Short mmCIF file of C-alpha atoms in Angstrom, two decimals:
data_model
loop_
_atom_site.label_atom_id
_atom_site.label_comp_id
_atom_site.label_asym_id
_atom_site.label_seq_id
_atom_site.Cartn_x
_atom_site.Cartn_y
_atom_site.Cartn_z
CA MET A 12 -26.03 -29.53 21.93
CA LYS A 13 -28.44 -31.43 19.71
CA LEU A 14 -30.01 -29.44 16.88
CA ARG A 15 -32.72 -30.13 14.33
CA TRP A 16 -32.82 -28.66 10.92
CA GLN A 17 -35.17 -28.59 7.98
CA ILE A 18 -34.26 -29.30 4.39
CA LEU A 19 -35.12 -26.80 1.73
CA LEU A 20 -38.70 -27.07 0.38
CA LYS A 21 -38.96 -28.19 -3.22
CA ARG A 22 -40.49 -25.52 -5.47
CA SER A 23 -43.26 -26.30 -7.81
CA PHE A 24 -43.39 -24.24 -10.99
CA SER A 25 -47.02 -24.91 -11.77
CA ASN A 26 -48.18 -21.60 -10.31
CA TYR A 27 -45.53 -19.41 -11.96
CA PRO A 28 -45.93 -17.25 -15.12
CA SER A 29 -45.34 -19.25 -18.27
CA SER A 30 -42.61 -16.81 -19.31
CA ALA A 31 -40.61 -17.84 -16.26
CA LYS A 32 -40.38 -21.51 -17.30
CA SER A 33 -37.12 -21.70 -19.21
CA SER A 34 -35.76 -25.17 -19.82
CA LYS A 35 -32.26 -23.82 -20.09
CA THR A 36 -30.86 -22.73 -16.79
CA MET A 37 -27.61 -21.03 -15.75
CA ASN A 38 -25.15 -22.59 -13.27
CA SER A 39 -26.27 -20.08 -10.67
CA LYS A 40 -27.41 -21.96 -7.66
CA GLY A 41 -26.15 -21.76 -4.09
CA ILE A 42 -27.09 -23.10 -0.67
CA ILE A 43 -27.72 -20.91 2.36
CA ALA A 44 -28.73 -21.57 5.96
CA VAL A 45 -30.88 -19.26 8.01
CA CYS A 46 -30.55 -19.63 11.77
CA GLN A 47 -32.77 -19.24 14.79
CA MET A 48 -31.68 -19.08 18.39
CA THR A 49 -32.52 -17.88 21.91
CA ALA A 50 -29.75 -15.55 23.00
CA THR A 51 -29.24 -14.56 26.63
CA ASP A 52 -26.78 -12.36 28.43
CA ASN A 53 -24.13 -15.16 28.43
CA LYS A 54 -21.79 -14.43 25.55
CA ALA A 55 -19.89 -17.64 25.71
CA LYS A 56 -23.13 -19.70 25.66
CA ASN A 57 -24.38 -17.71 22.77
CA LEU A 58 -21.16 -18.25 20.85
CA GLU A 59 -21.47 -22.02 21.57
CA ILE A 60 -25.00 -22.08 20.16
CA CYS A 61 -23.87 -20.16 17.06
CA THR A 62 -20.92 -22.61 16.57
CA ASP A 63 -23.41 -25.54 16.64
CA LEU A 64 -25.67 -23.81 14.17
CA VAL A 65 -22.80 -23.08 11.76
CA SER A 66 -21.49 -26.66 12.12
CA SER A 67 -24.98 -28.04 11.27
CA ALA A 68 -25.23 -25.65 8.32
CA LYS A 69 -21.86 -26.68 6.99
CA ARG A 70 -22.89 -30.37 7.10
CA MET A 71 -25.83 -29.37 4.88
CA ASN A 72 -23.37 -27.75 2.44
CA ALA A 73 -24.42 -24.16 3.19
CA GLN A 74 -22.06 -21.60 1.66
CA VAL A 75 -23.47 -18.61 3.56
CA VAL A 76 -24.96 -18.82 7.06
CA PHE A 77 -27.22 -16.07 8.45
CA LEU A 78 -27.35 -15.51 12.18
CA PRO A 79 -29.96 -13.22 13.80
CA GLU A 80 -29.81 -9.81 15.34
CA ALA A 81 -28.25 -9.84 18.78
CA CYS A 82 -26.54 -13.14 18.22
CA ASP A 83 -23.84 -11.86 20.55
CA TYR A 84 -26.15 -11.30 23.52
CA ILE A 85 -29.54 -9.98 24.75
CA ALA A 86 -29.05 -8.20 28.04
CA GLY A 87 -31.55 -7.57 30.79
CA ASN A 88 -31.39 -3.77 30.55
CA LYS A 89 -29.80 -0.95 28.56
CA VAL A 90 -27.01 -0.35 31.09
CA GLN A 91 -25.89 -3.95 30.81
CA SER A 92 -26.26 -3.82 26.99
CA VAL A 93 -23.85 -0.98 26.77
CA ALA A 94 -21.47 -2.41 29.34
CA MET A 95 -21.15 -5.73 27.42
CA ALA A 96 -20.56 -4.15 24.04
CA GLU A 97 -17.21 -4.55 22.22
CA SER A 98 -15.46 -2.79 19.34
CA LEU A 99 -15.24 -4.21 15.78
CA ASP A 100 -11.70 -5.34 16.60
CA GLY A 101 -12.74 -6.89 19.93
CA PRO A 102 -12.22 -10.57 21.03
CA LEU A 103 -15.78 -11.64 20.34
CA LEU A 104 -15.77 -10.64 16.68
CA GLU A 105 -12.35 -12.21 16.34
CA GLN A 106 -13.85 -15.51 17.41
CA TYR A 107 -16.66 -15.13 14.85
CA LYS A 108 -14.05 -14.44 12.17
CA ASN A 109 -12.22 -17.62 13.15
CA LEU A 110 -15.53 -19.49 13.07
CA ALA A 111 -16.12 -18.46 9.47
CA LYS A 112 -12.58 -19.44 8.53
CA SER A 113 -12.58 -22.81 10.30
CA PHE A 114 -15.81 -23.94 8.65
CA GLY A 115 -15.08 -22.28 5.31
CA VAL A 116 -18.41 -20.39 5.08
CA TRP A 117 -19.50 -16.83 4.83
CA LEU A 118 -21.18 -15.57 8.01
CA SER A 119 -23.83 -12.86 8.35
CA LEU A 120 -23.80 -11.69 11.97
CA GLY A 121 -27.19 -10.02 11.90
CA GLY A 122 -26.72 -7.42 14.57
CA LEU A 123 -23.81 -7.12 17.05
CA HIS A 124 -23.66 -4.55 19.90
CA ILE A 125 -20.68 -2.46 18.79
CA LYS A 126 -19.29 0.05 21.40
CA VAL A 127 -19.52 3.70 20.33
CA ASP A 128 -18.81 5.35 23.74
CA ASP A 129 -19.50 4.70 27.42
CA GLU A 130 -23.20 5.31 26.96
CA THR A 131 -23.92 4.22 23.38
CA VAL A 132 -23.71 1.24 21.02
CA SER A 133 -24.46 0.76 17.33
CA ASN A 134 -26.59 -2.19 16.17
CA THR A 135 -24.31 -3.41 13.39
CA HIS A 136 -24.75 -6.17 10.83
CA VAL A 137 -21.36 -7.67 9.95
CA LEU A 138 -20.67 -9.82 6.89
CA ILE A 139 -17.57 -12.06 7.11
CA SER A 140 -16.11 -14.03 4.17
CA SER A 141 -15.08 -17.68 4.38
CA ASN A 142 -11.38 -16.57 4.85
CA GLY A 143 -12.35 -14.64 7.96
CA GLU A 144 -12.36 -11.11 6.49
CA ILE A 145 -14.99 -8.50 7.26
CA LYS A 146 -16.41 -7.69 3.87
CA SER A 147 -18.98 -5.14 4.93
CA THR A 148 -20.74 -3.57 8.02
CA TYR A 149 -24.02 -1.83 8.26
CA SER A 150 -25.41 0.17 11.21
CA LYS A 151 -29.17 -0.09 11.69
CA LEU A 152 -30.91 2.99 10.27
CA HIS A 153 -34.36 2.64 11.87
CA LEU A 154 -34.40 2.28 15.67
CA PHE A 155 -37.31 0.55 17.38
CA ASP A 156 -38.90 3.30 19.53
CA VAL A 157 -42.40 1.89 20.00
CA ASP A 158 -45.03 2.08 22.73
CA CYS A 159 -47.90 -0.19 21.74
CA LYS A 160 -49.94 -0.67 24.94
CA GLU A 161 -52.53 -2.72 23.14
CA VAL A 162 -50.03 -5.60 22.72
CA ASN A 163 -47.82 -4.78 25.68
CA VAL A 164 -44.76 -3.71 23.56
CA CYS A 165 -42.66 -0.82 24.91
CA LEU A 166 -39.13 -0.46 23.77
CA LYS A 167 -36.89 2.59 23.07
CA GLU A 168 -33.79 1.45 21.19
CA SER A 169 -32.58 5.10 20.70
CA SER A 170 -32.06 5.43 24.48
CA TYR A 171 -28.77 3.54 24.16
CA CYS A 172 -28.15 2.92 20.47
CA LYS A 173 -26.83 5.32 17.78
CA PRO A 174 -28.61 5.05 14.40
CA GLY A 175 -26.60 4.53 11.19
CA ASP A 176 -26.45 7.22 8.60
CA LYS A 177 -26.01 5.46 5.23
CA ILE A 178 -27.20 2.57 3.07
CA VAL A 179 -24.43 0.04 2.37
CA PRO A 180 -24.16 -1.32 -1.21
CA PRO A 181 -24.87 -5.03 -1.68
CA VAL A 182 -21.90 -7.43 -1.41
CA ALA A 183 -21.07 -10.11 -4.00
CA THR A 184 -20.95 -13.49 -2.25
CA PRO A 185 -20.89 -17.08 -3.50
CA VAL A 186 -24.69 -17.16 -3.59
CA GLY A 187 -25.39 -13.68 -4.99
CA ASN A 188 -25.34 -10.02 -4.05
CA VAL A 189 -26.31 -9.76 -0.38
CA ALA A 190 -27.83 -6.53 1.03
CA LEU A 191 -27.54 -5.79 4.69
CA SER A 192 -30.32 -4.35 6.93
CA ILE A 193 -31.68 -5.22 10.41
CA CYS A 194 -35.06 -6.05 11.95
CA TYR A 195 -37.20 -2.86 12.16
CA ASP A 196 -35.71 -1.78 8.83
CA LEU A 197 -38.21 -4.34 7.34
CA ARG A 198 -41.04 -1.86 7.81
CA PHE A 199 -39.47 0.78 5.64
CA PRO A 200 -39.81 -0.48 2.02
CA GLU A 201 -37.75 2.48 0.63
CA LEU A 202 -34.60 0.90 1.97
CA SER A 203 -35.29 -2.44 0.34
CA THR A 204 -36.23 -0.86 -2.96
CA SER A 205 -33.05 1.22 -2.92
CA LEU A 206 -30.98 -1.95 -2.32
CA ALA A 207 -32.79 -3.81 -5.10
CA MET A 208 -31.99 -0.85 -7.46
CA GLN A 209 -28.36 -1.47 -6.54
CA ASN A 210 -28.75 -5.02 -7.88
CA ALA A 211 -29.29 -6.88 -4.63
CA HIS A 212 -30.31 -10.51 -5.15
CA ILE A 213 -30.82 -11.22 -1.40
CA LEU A 214 -32.39 -8.85 1.14
CA THR A 215 -31.58 -9.71 4.71
CA PHE A 216 -33.64 -8.87 7.82
CA PRO A 217 -31.89 -10.53 10.85
CA SER A 218 -34.32 -9.79 13.69
CA ALA A 219 -35.40 -10.06 17.29
CA PHE A 220 -39.07 -9.28 16.58
CA THR A 221 -41.23 -9.15 19.67
CA TYR A 222 -43.76 -12.01 20.02
CA ALA A 223 -46.78 -9.71 19.61
CA THR A 224 -45.52 -7.85 16.49
CA GLY A 225 -44.04 -10.93 14.92
CA LYS A 226 -47.26 -12.89 15.28
CA ALA A 227 -49.18 -10.06 13.43
CA HIS A 228 -46.72 -8.79 10.89
CA TRP A 229 -43.54 -10.94 10.41
CA GLU A 230 -44.45 -13.15 7.52
CA PRO A 231 -46.54 -10.57 5.58
CA LEU A 232 -43.79 -8.02 5.67
CA LEU A 233 -41.08 -10.52 4.59
CA ARG A 234 -43.18 -11.76 1.74
CA ALA A 235 -44.07 -8.20 0.66
CA ARG A 236 -40.42 -7.18 0.49
CA ALA A 237 -39.60 -10.25 -1.57
CA ILE A 238 -42.47 -9.79 -4.05
CA GLU A 239 -42.21 -6.04 -4.60
CA ASN A 240 -38.42 -6.10 -5.06
CA GLN A 241 -38.20 -9.51 -6.79
CA CYS A 242 -35.41 -10.55 -4.39
CA TYR A 243 -34.81 -13.50 -2.10
CA VAL A 244 -35.38 -12.48 1.49
CA VAL A 245 -33.44 -14.13 4.27
CA ALA A 246 -34.59 -13.42 7.85
CA ALA A 247 -32.71 -15.04 10.67
CA ALA A 248 -34.54 -14.63 13.96
CA GLN A 249 -34.35 -14.73 17.77
CA SER A 250 -36.96 -16.95 19.33
CA GLY A 251 -38.30 -17.74 22.70
CA LYS A 252 -37.74 -16.20 26.19
CA HIS A 253 -34.46 -14.38 26.68
CA ASN A 254 -35.18 -13.03 30.15
CA ASP A 255 -38.19 -11.92 32.30
CA LYS A 256 -38.71 -8.88 30.04
CA ARG A 257 -38.10 -10.13 26.55
CA THR A 258 -39.65 -12.84 24.32
CA SER A 259 -39.08 -13.06 20.59
CA TRP A 260 -41.36 -14.50 17.87
CA GLY A 261 -38.91 -16.66 15.98
CA HIS A 262 -40.01 -18.28 12.66
CA ALA A 263 -36.72 -17.56 10.80
CA MET A 264 -37.43 -17.95 7.13
CA VAL A 265 -36.34 -17.66 3.51
CA VAL A 266 -38.72 -16.21 0.92
CA ASP A 267 -38.13 -16.49 -2.85
CA PRO A 268 -38.67 -13.71 -5.39
CA TRP A 269 -42.18 -14.98 -6.13
CA GLY A 270 -43.11 -14.63 -2.43
CA THR A 271 -43.11 -18.32 -1.60
CA VAL A 272 -41.69 -19.35 1.83
CA ILE A 273 -39.02 -21.93 0.85
CA GLY A 274 -37.54 -22.50 4.34
CA GLU A 275 -38.69 -21.85 7.92
CA CYS A 276 -37.50 -22.74 11.41
CA SER A 277 -39.85 -24.15 13.93
CA GLU A 278 -37.60 -25.17 16.84
CA VAL A 279 -35.88 -22.69 19.15
CA ASN A 280 -32.23 -23.28 18.18
CA ASN A 281 -32.51 -24.41 14.61
CA ILE A 282 -31.49 -23.89 11.01
CA ALA A 283 -33.42 -24.05 7.75
CA VAL A 284 -31.49 -24.72 4.55
CA ALA A 285 -32.63 -23.27 1.19
CA GLU A 286 -31.48 -22.95 -2.38
CA ILE A 287 -30.75 -19.60 -3.96
CA ASP A 288 -31.40 -19.82 -7.69
CA LEU A 289 -30.29 -16.69 -9.51
CA GLU A 290 -31.57 -17.93 -12.83
CA PHE A 291 -35.07 -18.21 -11.23
CA LEU A 292 -34.63 -14.68 -9.88
CA ARG A 293 -33.66 -13.43 -13.42
CA ARG A 294 -36.66 -15.10 -15.01
CA THR A 295 -39.02 -13.64 -12.42
CA ARG A 296 -37.69 -10.21 -13.17
CA LEU A 297 -37.92 -10.73 -16.90
CA SER A 298 -41.46 -11.97 -16.74
CA MET A 299 -42.73 -9.02 -14.78
CA PRO A 300 -40.17 -6.13 -15.15
CA VAL A 301 -41.52 -3.94 -12.41
CA PHE A 302 -38.39 -1.82 -12.18
CA GLU A 303 -38.69 -0.89 -15.80
CA HIS A 304 -42.26 0.07 -15.18
CA ARG A 305 -41.46 2.38 -12.25
CA ARG A 306 -42.77 5.97 -12.86
CA ASN A 307 -39.84 8.04 -11.76
CA ASP A 308 -41.21 10.89 -13.87
CA VAL A 309 -44.05 11.00 -11.30
CA TYR A 310 -42.38 9.97 -8.00
CA PRO A 311 -38.68 10.01 -7.08
CA ALA A 312 -36.31 7.18 -7.74
CA LEU A 313 -35.08 5.65 -4.51
CA TRP A 314 -31.30 5.94 -5.02
CA PRO A 315 -29.29 6.01 -1.86
CA LYS A 316 -27.80 9.31 -0.81
CA LEU A 317 -24.11 9.48 -1.93
CA ASP A 318 -21.64 9.09 0.88
CA SER A 319 -20.06 12.54 0.89
CA ASP A 320 -16.91 11.24 2.60
CA ALA A 321 -16.51 8.47 -0.06
CA VAL A 322 -17.08 11.01 -2.93
CA ALA A 323 -14.50 13.33 -1.30
CA ASN A 324 -12.04 10.46 -0.99
CA HIS A 325 -12.54 9.56 -4.59
CA GLN A 326 -11.89 13.19 -5.64
CA GLU A 327 -8.75 13.42 -3.52
CA SER A 328 -7.54 9.86 -4.29
CA GLU A 329 -3.98 9.51 -5.64
CA THR A 330 -4.78 5.90 -6.77
CA TYR A 331 -7.87 4.00 -7.68
CA LYS A 332 -8.29 0.31 -7.13
CA PHE A 333 -8.72 -1.40 -10.52
CA GLY A 334 -9.26 -5.06 -9.90
CA GLN A 335 -6.04 -6.63 -8.76
CA VAL A 336 -3.99 -3.49 -9.73
CA THR A 337 -4.12 0.22 -9.18
CA VAL A 338 -4.58 3.28 -11.40
CA LYS A 339 -2.75 6.50 -10.60
CA SER A 340 -4.83 9.68 -10.61
CA SER A 341 -2.19 11.15 -12.98
CA GLY A 342 -3.53 8.71 -15.63
CA VAL A 343 -7.22 9.73 -15.15
CA PHE A 344 -8.34 12.28 -17.69
CA SER A 345 -12.07 12.43 -16.81
CA LYS A 346 -14.21 11.36 -13.88
CA THR A 347 -17.63 11.57 -12.27
CA ASP A 348 -18.73 10.57 -8.78
CA LEU A 349 -19.08 6.95 -9.98
CA THR A 350 -16.79 6.48 -13.04
CA ILE A 351 -13.29 7.26 -14.24
CA ALA A 352 -11.69 7.39 -17.72
CA PHE A 353 -8.01 6.66 -17.87
CA THR A 354 -5.08 5.91 -20.14
CA ASN A 355 -3.99 2.34 -20.87
CA LYS A 356 -0.82 0.55 -19.84
CA LYS A 357 -0.64 -1.21 -23.24
CA CYS A 358 -2.62 -0.08 -26.25
CA VAL A 359 -3.82 -2.09 -29.23
CA VAL A 360 -4.15 1.09 -31.32
CA PRO A 361 -3.08 4.64 -30.48
CA GLY A 362 -5.60 6.34 -28.18
CA HIS A 363 -6.87 3.01 -26.70
CA VAL A 364 -8.34 4.13 -23.30
CA LEU A 365 -10.45 2.58 -20.63
CA VAL A 366 -13.56 3.61 -18.68
CA SER A 367 -14.57 1.84 -15.46
CA PRO A 368 -16.77 2.29 -12.38
CA ILE A 369 -14.96 3.59 -9.29
CA ARG A 370 -16.49 0.84 -7.21
CA CYS A 371 -14.66 -2.34 -7.81
CA VAL A 372 -16.87 -5.04 -9.17
CA GLN A 373 -16.00 -7.86 -11.63
CA ARG A 374 -19.18 -8.37 -13.65
CA MET A 375 -21.61 -6.01 -15.30
CA SER A 376 -24.46 -7.72 -13.48
CA GLU A 377 -23.03 -6.45 -10.15
CA LEU A 378 -23.25 -2.79 -11.18
CA THR A 379 -26.24 -0.68 -10.09
CA VAL A 380 -28.49 0.78 -12.78
CA LYS A 381 -27.07 4.16 -11.89
CA GLU A 382 -23.50 2.94 -12.24
CA VAL A 383 -24.25 1.42 -15.67
CA SER A 384 -25.94 4.62 -16.84
CA ASP A 385 -23.13 6.81 -15.55
CA MET A 386 -20.33 4.71 -17.01
CA PHE A 387 -21.83 4.55 -20.52
CA ALA A 388 -22.65 8.28 -20.36
CA LEU A 389 -18.96 8.89 -19.78
CA VAL A 390 -18.09 6.40 -22.64
CA SER A 391 -20.23 8.52 -24.96
CA LYS A 392 -18.30 11.61 -23.98
CA VAL A 393 -14.89 9.99 -24.30
CA ILE A 394 -15.44 8.54 -27.80
CA PRO A 395 -15.48 11.81 -29.71
CA ILE A 396 -12.56 13.14 -27.67
CA VAL A 397 -10.25 10.27 -28.49
CA GLU A 398 -11.40 10.20 -32.10
CA LYS A 399 -10.52 13.88 -32.45
CA ALA A 400 -7.20 13.43 -30.64
CA TYR A 401 -6.06 10.47 -32.82
CA ASN A 402 -7.77 11.39 -36.11
CA GLY A 403 -10.23 8.54 -35.86
CA THR A 404 -13.41 8.20 -37.83
CA SER A 405 -15.04 5.42 -35.79
CA SER A 406 -14.53 3.58 -32.55
CA THR A 407 -14.55 0.03 -31.39
CA VAL A 408 -16.14 -0.18 -27.92
CA VAL A 409 -15.73 -3.51 -26.07
CA VAL A 410 -16.66 -4.96 -22.73
CA GLN A 411 -15.09 -8.33 -21.79
CA ASP A 412 -17.51 -9.42 -19.13
CA GLY A 413 -15.90 -12.33 -17.29
CA LYS A 414 -12.87 -14.56 -17.63
CA ASP A 415 -14.21 -16.72 -20.54
CA ALA A 416 -14.89 -13.45 -22.48
CA GLY A 417 -11.25 -12.51 -22.21
CA GLN A 418 -11.30 -10.35 -19.05
CA THR A 419 -7.92 -10.36 -17.29
CA ILE A 420 -8.41 -7.40 -14.88
CA GLN A 421 -11.13 -8.39 -12.36
CA HIS A 422 -13.00 -5.10 -12.59
CA VAL A 423 -15.65 -4.06 -15.08
CA HIS A 424 -14.16 -1.83 -17.74
CA VAL A 425 -14.93 -0.54 -21.20
CA HIS A 426 -12.21 -0.47 -23.98
CA ILE A 427 -12.49 2.46 -26.37
CA LEU A 428 -10.25 2.10 -29.48
CA PRO A 429 -10.37 4.99 -31.97
CA ARG A 430 -10.34 3.56 -35.57
CA ARG A 431 -9.11 4.90 -38.92
CA PRO A 432 -9.62 3.66 -42.49
CA GLY A 433 -7.40 0.67 -43.26
CA ASP A 434 -6.01 0.25 -39.76
CA TYR A 435 -7.08 -3.45 -40.04
CA LEU A 436 -7.42 -5.26 -43.31
CA ASN A 437 -9.77 -7.71 -41.60
CA ASN A 438 -11.78 -5.59 -39.19
CA ASP A 439 -12.46 -8.50 -36.69
CA ASP A 440 -8.76 -9.02 -36.11
CA ILE A 441 -8.89 -6.20 -33.66
CA TYR A 442 -10.86 -8.43 -31.25
CA ARG A 443 -8.15 -11.13 -31.53
CA ASP A 444 -5.47 -8.45 -30.78
CA LEU A 445 -7.46 -7.19 -27.83
CA ALA A 446 -7.66 -10.62 -26.38
CA LYS A 447 -3.94 -11.20 -26.62
CA HIS A 448 -2.44 -7.65 -26.21
CA ASP A 449 -1.82 -7.89 -22.43
CA LYS A 450 -0.39 -11.40 -22.36
CA ALA A 451 3.27 -11.73 -21.34
CA ASP A 452 4.38 -13.07 -24.76
CA SER A 453 2.30 -10.69 -26.86
CA THR A 454 4.08 -8.48 -29.39
CA ILE A 455 1.02 -6.22 -29.76
CA GLY A 456 1.74 -2.67 -28.53
CA GLN A 457 4.28 -1.60 -26.08
CA TRP A 458 4.22 -1.47 -22.24
CA ARG A 459 4.19 2.19 -21.23
CA SER A 460 5.63 3.97 -18.25
CA GLU A 461 3.52 5.94 -15.70
CA GLU A 462 5.03 9.07 -17.11
CA GLU A 463 3.85 8.33 -20.61
CA MET A 464 0.41 7.56 -19.44
CA ALA A 465 0.30 10.73 -17.37
CA GLN A 466 1.34 12.84 -20.42
CA GLU A 467 -1.37 11.39 -22.57
CA ALA A 468 -3.94 11.92 -19.77
CA ASP A 469 -2.86 15.55 -19.51
CA PHE A 470 -3.33 15.95 -23.26
CA LEU A 471 -6.83 14.40 -23.25
CA ARG A 472 -7.81 16.28 -20.10
CA LYS A 473 -7.35 19.54 -21.92
CA LEU A 474 -9.76 18.42 -24.68
CA PHE A 475 -12.55 18.03 -22.16
CA VAL A 476 -12.31 21.72 -21.16
#
């Protein structure tokens, strides 16, 4: 099948605020492809179209490829929609996982029909890594139950689809933190703002917009979500006539954080390739810091509702994932819903402890504002406790944010080292020792057993009471 694609549009900076024109840029650019297609009730044919789209995107050096809602199929009626649905471990999704792996790209499957029971499906956005692993799934929160006689649109998605019940945190990908949503979610700005507050760089709205609503609202809504949240917006789209009852608007597009459309599809089965520039996003947010100007003393902050099951699992967990290793709960001496404080396997000074977010992220920039606030609130509580426990008069508090800063555990964490007069003749030597202490040939400190760490945690835990 022959496809056409459009190269990314070159951005002119002449209309941007002067404070966003930095001559020094970070190495923070990536290439994405947004896809457009006309799905039918033929799964095999739809997969063939998607394979051609992904192949074209790979030739254009795309690192993440975004496919639209219902890329698996669009059936002629709700009975057929339910009958054709598969589970998350079904054969069709396995083929998409192999597709991502074979081309070495991340895939956003913008809305698969996932079987719930014999009468119901969930509309589920699936994000797959380049090694074929499912990194995240999101079930559509807002279902399209609309009867607009003026434009001849009448659909009731809830008649066969079960709505989701939670916001899914953004996922770190090679091009930035990607937030998952679907189609009609676009009309509910609270969801996008909540995701932006969780440090999303890219908001996604894979869609099958009706022709009438798309013609009137598609681009204005996408640009509004990009501007108000200062995020890239990526909207893969269904296009054209799927069957006698259904026609989609198309116009898959990418919008930058300033609200400029930097990529758009025109043909039916097509891709548009665009550049994601996180340094440009950062400068946009710095020049107009709208999230700092939010009046949450007047109206509520749009934090997502905590997943009660996840919180319960954290509270009952025997181990916590800490980068590439695990921390036993016996070594944890204080915790919140978002953060743990725990004893260290190898200490630079007596009482050297760690504080980290429960969610496993490698860099500070990947944390939400709430996680950062919670983590350092716990740090401030831990400092006087360990100073008291180890007769300290001061504390060295350190974050090694990334490999070149000395980070060896791939998980954000804060070192707290209680200090005493004369413990180091040259105060800055403690940073040298911290950088070397966990190396295999280091003579700084002693590796400790789990029992020793648990005993210290029990001692510190009592000081919090």
